[in-house]
CSV table of C-alpha atoms in Angstrom, one decimal:
chain,number,residue,atom,x,y,z
F,1,MET,CA,0.0,0.0,0.0
F,2,GLU,CA,1.2,3.5,-0.9
F,3,ASN,CA,2.8,5.6,1.9
F,4,VAL,CA,1.5,9.2,2.1
F,5,ILE,CA,3.7,10.1,5.0
F,6,THR,CA,7.3,9.0,5.6
F,7,VAL,CA,9.2,10.1,8.7
F,8,GLU,CA,12.9,9.2,9.2
F,9,ASN,CA,15.1,10.0,12.2
F,10,LEU,CA,12.9,12.9,13.3
F,11,SER,CA,14.0,15.0,16.3
F,12,LYS,CA,12.8,18.3,17.7
F,13,ASN,CA,14.6,20.3,20.4
F,14,PHE,CA,13.3,23.3,22.4
F,15,GLY,CA,16.5,24.7,23.8
F,16,SER,CA,18.1,22.0,25.9
F,17,VAL,CA,14.9,19.9,25.9
F,18,GLN,CA,14.5,17.2,23.3
F,19,ALA,CA,10.8,16.8,22.8
F,20,VAL,CA,11.0,14.3,19.9
F,21,LYS,CA,13.9,11.8,19.8
F,22,ASN,CA,14.9,10.2,16.5
F,23,ILE,CA,11.6,8.6,15.5
F,24,SER,CA,10.8,7.0,12.2
F,25,PHE,CA,7.4,5.7,10.8
F,26,SER,CA,5.2,5.8,7.7
F,27,VAL,CA,1.5,6.3,7.2
F,28,ARG,CA,-0.4,4.4,4.5
F,29,ARG,CA,-3.0,5.9,2.2
F,30,GLY,CA,-6.5,5.3,3.5
F,31,GLU,CA,-5.7,4.3,7.1
F,32,ILE,CA,-6.4,5.8,10.5
F,33,PHE,CA,-3.0,6.1,12.0
F,34,GLY,CA,-2.8,6.8,15.8
F,35,ILE,CA,0.0,8.6,17.7
F,36,ILE,CA,-0.6,7.7,21.3
F,37,GLY,CA,0.9,8.5,24.6
F,38,PRO,CA,0.4,10.6,27.7
F,39,ASN,CA,0.3,14.4,27.8
F,40,GLY,CA,3.8,15.7,27.2
F,41,ALA,CA,4.9,12.6,25.3
F,42,GLY,CA,5.7,14.5,22.0
F,43,LYS,CA,2.5,13.7,20.1
F,44,THR,CA,1.4,17.3,19.3
F,45,THR,CA,5.0,18.3,18.5
F,46,THR,CA,5.2,15.5,16.0
F,47,LEU,CA,1.9,16.4,14.5
F,48,GLU,CA,2.9,20.1,14.1
F,49,MET,CA,6.0,19.0,12.2
F,50,LEU,CA,3.9,16.8,9.9
F,51,GLU,CA,1.6,19.8,9.3
F,52,GLY,CA,4.5,22.1,8.5
F,53,ILE,CA,3.8,24.4,11.5
F,54,SER,CA,7.1,23.5,13.2
F,55,LYS,CA,10.5,22.7,11.6
F,56,PRO,CA,12.4,19.6,12.7
F,57,THR,CA,15.7,20.0,14.4
F,58,GLN,CA,16.9,17.0,12.4
F,59,GLY,CA,15.5,14.2,10.3
F,60,THR,CA,13.3,14.2,7.2
F,61,ILE,CA,9.5,14.3,6.6
F,62,ASP,CA,7.7,13.6,3.3
F,63,VAL,CA,4.0,14.3,3.2
F,64,LEU,CA,2.4,13.6,-0.2
F,65,GLY,CA,5.8,14.1,-1.8
F,66,LEU,CA,6.3,17.5,-0.2
F,67,VAL,CA,8.5,18.8,2.6
F,68,PRO,CA,6.0,20.4,5.0
F,69,SER,CA,8.2,23.2,6.4
F,70,GLN,CA,9.4,24.2,3.0
F,71,GLN,CA,6.2,23.7,0.8
F,72,LEU,CA,3.5,24.7,3.3
F,73,ARG,CA,1.3,26.6,0.8
F,74,GLU,CA,1.1,23.7,-1.5
F,75,LEU,CA,0.7,21.2,1.3
F,76,ASN,CA,-2.2,23.2,2.9
F,77,LYS,CA,-4.3,22.6,-0.3
F,78,ARG,CA,-4.0,18.9,0.2
F,79,ILE,CA,-4.3,18.4,4.0
F,80,GLY,CA,-6.9,19.3,6.6
F,81,VAL,CA,-6.2,20.3,10.2
F,82,GLN,CA,-8.9,20.2,12.9
F,83,PHE,CA,-8.8,23.5,14.8
F,84,GLN,CA,-9.4,23.6,18.5
F,85,ALA,CA,-12.9,24.7,19.4
F,86,THR,CA,-11.6,27.7,21.1
F,87,SER,CA,-10.2,29.1,17.8
F,88,ILE,CA,-13.7,29.7,16.5
F,89,GLN,CA,-15.4,33.0,17.5
F,90,ARG,CA,-18.0,32.3,20.2
F,91,LYS,CA,-20.7,34.4,18.6
F,92,MET,CA,-20.2,33.0,15.1
F,93,LYS,CA,-23.0,30.8,13.8
F,94,VAL,CA,-22.2,27.4,12.3
F,95,LYS,CA,-23.3,28.5,8.8
F,96,GLU,CA,-21.1,31.6,9.1
F,97,ALA,CA,-18.1,29.5,10.0
F,98,MET,CA,-18.8,27.1,7.2
F,99,ASP,CA,-19.1,29.9,4.6
F,100,LEU,CA,-16.0,31.6,5.9
F,101,PHE,CA,-13.8,28.5,5.7
F,102,ALA,CA,-15.3,27.6,2.3
F,103,SER,CA,-14.1,31.0,1.0
F,104,PHE,CA,-10.5,29.9,1.7
F,105,TYR,CA,-10.6,27.1,-0.9
F,106,SER,CA,-11.4,26.8,-4.6
F,107,ASN,CA,-12.9,23.3,-4.2
F,108,THR,CA,-15.7,23.1,-1.6
F,109,THR,CA,-18.0,20.7,-3.4
F,110,LYS,CA,-18.1,18.6,-0.3
F,111,LYS,CA,-19.8,21.2,1.8
F,112,GLU,CA,-23.4,20.1,1.5
F,113,TYR,CA,-22.3,16.4,1.8
F,114,LEU,CA,-20.5,17.1,5.1
F,115,ILE,CA,-23.5,19.0,6.5
F,116,ASP,CA,-25.6,15.9,5.7
F,117,LEU,CA,-22.9,13.4,6.9
F,118,LEU,CA,-22.4,15.1,10.2
F,119,ASN,CA,-26.1,16.0,10.7
F,120,LEU,CA,-25.3,19.7,10.9
F,121,ASP,CA,-28.5,20.9,9.2
F,122,GLU,CA,-30.4,21.7,12.5
F,123,LYS,CA,-27.3,23.5,13.9
F,124,MET,CA,-26.5,25.9,11.0
F,125,ASN,CA,-28.1,28.9,12.7
F,126,VAL,CA,-26.8,28.1,16.2
F,127,ARG,CA,-24.0,30.2,17.7
F,128,PHE,CA,-20.8,28.3,18.4
F,129,GLU,CA,-20.9,29.2,22.1
F,130,ASP,CA,-24.3,27.4,22.4
F,131,LEU,CA,-23.1,24.1,21.0
F,132,SER,CA,-22.2,21.1,23.2
F,133,GLY,CA,-18.7,19.7,23.1
F,134,GLY,CA,-19.7,17.0,20.8
F,135,TRP,CA,-21.4,19.4,18.3
F,136,LYS,CA,-18.4,21.7,18.4
F,137,GLN,CA,-16.1,18.8,17.4
F,138,ARG,CA,-18.5,17.9,14.5
F,139,VAL,CA,-18.2,21.5,13.2
F,140,THR,CA,-14.4,21.7,13.5
F,141,LEU,CA,-14.2,18.3,11.7
F,142,ALA,CA,-16.4,19.6,8.9
F,143,LEU,CA,-14.2,22.8,8.6
F,144,ALA,CA,-11.1,20.6,8.4
F,145,THR,CA,-12.5,18.6,5.5
F,146,LEU,CA,-14.4,21.1,3.4
F,147,HIS,CA,-11.8,21.1,0.6
F,148,SER,CA,-11.7,17.3,0.3
F,149,PRO,CA,-8.1,16.9,1.7
F,150,GLU,CA,-6.1,13.7,1.1
F,151,ILE,CA,-4.9,13.7,4.8
F,152,VAL,CA,-6.7,15.0,7.9
F,153,PHE,CA,-4.8,15.7,11.1
F,154,LEU,CA,-6.8,15.4,14.3
F,155,ASP,CA,-5.2,16.4,17.6
F,156,GLU,CA,-7.1,14.8,20.6
F,157,PRO,CA,-10.4,14.9,18.7
F,158,SER,CA,-12.5,13.4,21.5
F,159,MET,CA,-10.9,15.2,24.5
F,160,GLY,CA,-13.6,16.5,26.8
F,161,LEU,CA,-16.4,14.5,25.2
F,162,ASP,CA,-18.7,12.1,27.1
F,163,PRO,CA,-18.6,8.4,26.2
F,164,HIS,CA,-21.6,8.7,23.8
F,165,ALA,CA,-20.2,11.7,22.0
F,166,ARG,CA,-16.8,10.1,21.8
F,167,ARG,CA,-18.2,7.0,20.0
F,168,GLU,CA,-20.1,9.2,17.6
F,169,MET,CA,-16.9,11.0,16.8
F,170,TRP,CA,-15.2,7.7,16.1
F,171,SER,CA,-18.0,6.7,13.8
F,172,MET,CA,-17.6,10.0,11.8
F,173,ILE,CA,-13.8,9.5,11.6
F,174,ARG,CA,-14.4,6.0,10.2
F,175,MET,CA,-16.8,7.3,7.6
F,176,LEU,CA,-14.2,9.8,6.4
F,177,ARG,CA,-11.6,6.9,6.2
F,178,ASP,CA,-14.1,4.9,4.2
F,179,GLU,CA,-14.4,7.8,1.8
F,180,GLY,CA,-10.7,7.4,1.0
F,181,CYS,CA,-9.3,10.0,3.4
F,182,THR,CA,-6.2,9.2,5.4
F,183,ILE,CA,-6.5,10.2,9.1
F,184,VAL,CA,-3.7,10.9,11.5
F,185,VAL,CA,-4.9,11.2,15.1
F,186,THR,CA,-3.2,11.9,18.4
F,187,THR,CA,-4.8,10.6,21.6
F,188,HIS,CA,-3.9,9.8,25.2
F,189,TYR,CA,-7.1,7.6,25.4
F,190,MET,CA,-5.8,4.0,24.9
F,191,GLU,CA,-9.3,2.7,24.3
F,192,GLU,CA,-9.7,5.2,21.5
F,193,ALA,CA,-6.6,3.9,19.8
F,194,GLU,CA,-7.7,0.3,20.3
F,195,LYS,CA,-11.2,0.8,18.9
F,196,LEU,CA,-10.5,3.4,16.2
F,197,CYS,CA,-7.0,3.1,14.7
F,198,ASP,CA,-5.8,0.7,12.0
F,199,ARG,CA,-2.2,1.2,13.2
F,200,VAL,CA,-0.7,2.8,16.3
F,201,ALA,CA,2.6,4.5,17.1
F,202,MET,CA,3.2,4.5,20.9
F,203,ILE,CA,5.3,7.5,22.0
F,204,TYR,CA,6.7,8.1,25.5
F,205,SER,CA,9.2,10.9,26.4
F,206,GLY,CA,9.6,11.7,22.7
F,207,GLU,CA,10.7,8.2,21.8
F,208,LEU,CA,8.8,5.6,19.7
F,209,LYS,CA,8.2,2.6,21.9
F,210,ALA,CA,6.0,0.5,19.6
F,211,LEU,CA,4.4,0.5,16.2
F,212,ASN,CA,1.8,-1.9,14.9
F,213,THR,CA,-1.9,-2.7,14.6
F,214,PRO,CA,-3.7,-2.7,17.9
F,215,GLU,CA,-4.3,-6.4,17.6
F,216,GLU,CA,-0.6,-7.1,17.1
F,217,LEU,CA,0.4,-4.8,20.0
F,218,LEU,CA,-2.1,-6.7,22.2
F,219,ASP,CA,-0.4,-9.9,21.3
F,220,ASN,CA,2.8,-8.5,22.9
F,221,PRO,CA,3.6,-10.5,26.0
F,222,SER,CA,4.6,-7.3,27.8
F,223,GLY,CA,0.9,-6.3,28.0
F,224,GLN,CA,-0.4,-9.7,29.0
F,225,TYR,CA,-0.9,-10.8,32.6
F,226,ILE,CA,-1.7,-13.7,34.9
F,227,ALA,CA,-5.0,-13.4,36.8
F,228,PHE,CA,-6.4,-15.4,39.7
F,229,GLU,CA,-8.5,-15.1,42.8
F,230,SER,CA,-7.2,-15.7,46.3
F,231,GLY,CA,-7.6,-14.2,49.8
F,232,GLN,CA,-4.4,-15.9,51.1
F,233,VAL,CA,-1.6,-15.1,48.6
F,234,ASP,CA,0.9,-12.4,50.0
F,235,GLN,CA,1.1,-9.6,47.4
F,236,ARG,CA,4.7,-8.9,48.7
F,237,PHE,CA,5.7,-12.4,47.5
F,238,LEU,CA,4.5,-11.7,44.0
F,239,GLU,CA,6.1,-8.3,43.8
F,240,ALA,CA,9.5,-9.7,44.9
F,241,LEU,CA,9.6,-12.2,42.0
F,242,PRO,CA,12.5,-11.0,39.8
F,243,GLU,CA,10.5,-11.3,36.5
F,244,VAL,CA,7.4,-9.5,37.8
F,245,VAL,CA,6.9,-6.0,36.5
F,246,ARG,CA,3.9,-5.0,38.6
F,247,VAL,CA,1.0,-6.5,40.6
F,248,GLU,CA,-2.5,-5.1,40.7
F,249,LYS,CA,-5.1,-6.3,43.3
F,250,GLU,CA,-8.8,-5.5,43.5
F,251,ASP,CA,-10.7,-7.3,46.3
F,252,LYS,CA,-9.3,-10.8,46.0
F,253,VAL,CA,-8.5,-10.7,42.3
F,254,PHE,CA,-4.8,-10.4,41.4
F,255,LYS,CA,-3.3,-9.3,38.1
F,256,VAL,CA,0.4,-10.1,37.7
F,257,PHE,CA,2.3,-8.6,34.9
F,258,SER,CA,5.6,-10.4,34.2
F,259,GLU,CA,8.4,-10.6,31.7
F,260,ASN,CA,8.2,-14.4,31.8
F,261,GLN,CA,4.6,-15.6,32.5
F,262,GLN,CA,5.5,-19.3,32.5
F,263,LYS,CA,8.2,-18.8,35.1
F,264,THR,CA,6.0,-16.6,37.2
F,265,ALA,CA,3.1,-19.2,37.0
F,266,TYR,CA,5.5,-21.9,38.2
F,267,HIS,CA,6.6,-19.7,41.2
F,268,ILE,CA,3.0,-19.0,42.1
F,269,PHE,CA,2.0,-22.7,41.9
F,270,THR,CA,5.0,-23.7,44.0
F,271,TYR,CA,4.3,-21.1,46.6
F,272,CYS,CA,0.6,-22.1,46.8
F,273,HIS,CA,1.5,-25.8,47.1
F,274,ASP,CA,4.0,-25.1,49.9
F,275,HIS,CA,1.5,-23.0,51.8
F,276,GLY,CA,-1.6,-25.1,51.2
F,277,ILE,CA,-3.3,-22.3,49.3
F,278,VAL,CA,-6.0,-23.0,46.7
F,279,LEU,CA,-6.3,-20.6,43.8
F,280,SER,CA,-9.5,-20.1,41.8
F,281,ASP,CA,-10.0,-18.9,38.3
F,282,PHE,CA,-6.3,-18.9,37.4
F,283,ARG,CA,-5.8,-17.8,33.8
F,284,PHE,CA,-3.5,-16.0,31.3
F,285,GLU,CA,-5.1,-12.8,29.9
F,286,LYS,CA,-4.4,-10.4,27.1
F,287,GLY,CA,-4.1,-6.9,28.4
F,288,SER,CA,-5.2,-3.6,26.9
F,289,LEU,CA,-3.1,-0.9,25.2
F,290,ASP,CA,-3.3,0.9,28.5
F,291,ASP,CA,-1.6,-2.2,30.2
F,292,LEU,CA,1.1,-2.3,27.5
F,293,PHE,CA,1.7,1.4,27.9
F,294,VAL,CA,2.1,1.2,31.7
F,295,HIS,CA,4.6,-1.6,31.1
F,296,TYR,CA,6.8,0.7,28.9
F,297,LEU,CA,6.3,3.5,31.4
F,298,GLU,CA,7.5,1.5,34.3
F,299,LYS,CA,10.5,0.1,32.4
F,300,GLU,CA,11.5,3.6,31.5
F,301,GLU,CA,11.2,4.7,35.2
F,302,ALA,CA,13.2,1.7,36.4
F,303,ALA,CA,15.9,2.4,33.9
F,304,GLY,CA,16.2,5.8,34.9
């Protein structure tokens, strides 16, 4: 599949602080590509370099065959960027915002289609300040895609939305993808990355920690765990095992994250046999992207 974005050895410094550290990845045409990580991980800085807003300290970026920081005018005709809701004048009506943004482009044949797709008809005469968070996000998504861009960049598109509005936003993003648009989205919601993205780049402290489909990432043993129920197992014993990364306990249910699950299971069974403890519901489980991310986070903290 054709790559529409190629990033090689990308770094960005702000004075003595290195916000992005030598990352490389590519984005394929027609996919939803997620850049995930906590606040301050380097997600937005990376996105701004892809959009041409910020120039890399080192490394190369190719977006649709263009160098963003050098060919921004040409690039802006072919990409869409979702503005933060606060960038729209509060008193402006939705129709006025749509008309204003449409005036920036020569090709806005998609305007009526987007109004219908995002169900904006009933909101066209509503002032922006009177819209809910979910409706504001719909409007800014429409403004970003009025000119039929090949790539749309979305920075935390569901931040501040309730669960229902968040899922509606996911559905709209998928519809844009199904229309042939490539979507690059940043998020610190691991569930969002898991449910929405075709592939995910996991960033922490400016470094690329993992890159794959959510399904492949969830097959990574680092995010998997041993679960069982017991009111007698000493949590300190589990935490002292050398291969154990962390232990979570809720009521009598343990979740044990380990670098070597088979070895850990052997130690647990031996301990229980020696102490006459019976375990219930012992099982190996796949974790979530959140579990995998916490694993990388704790490894980073332990190293340093």
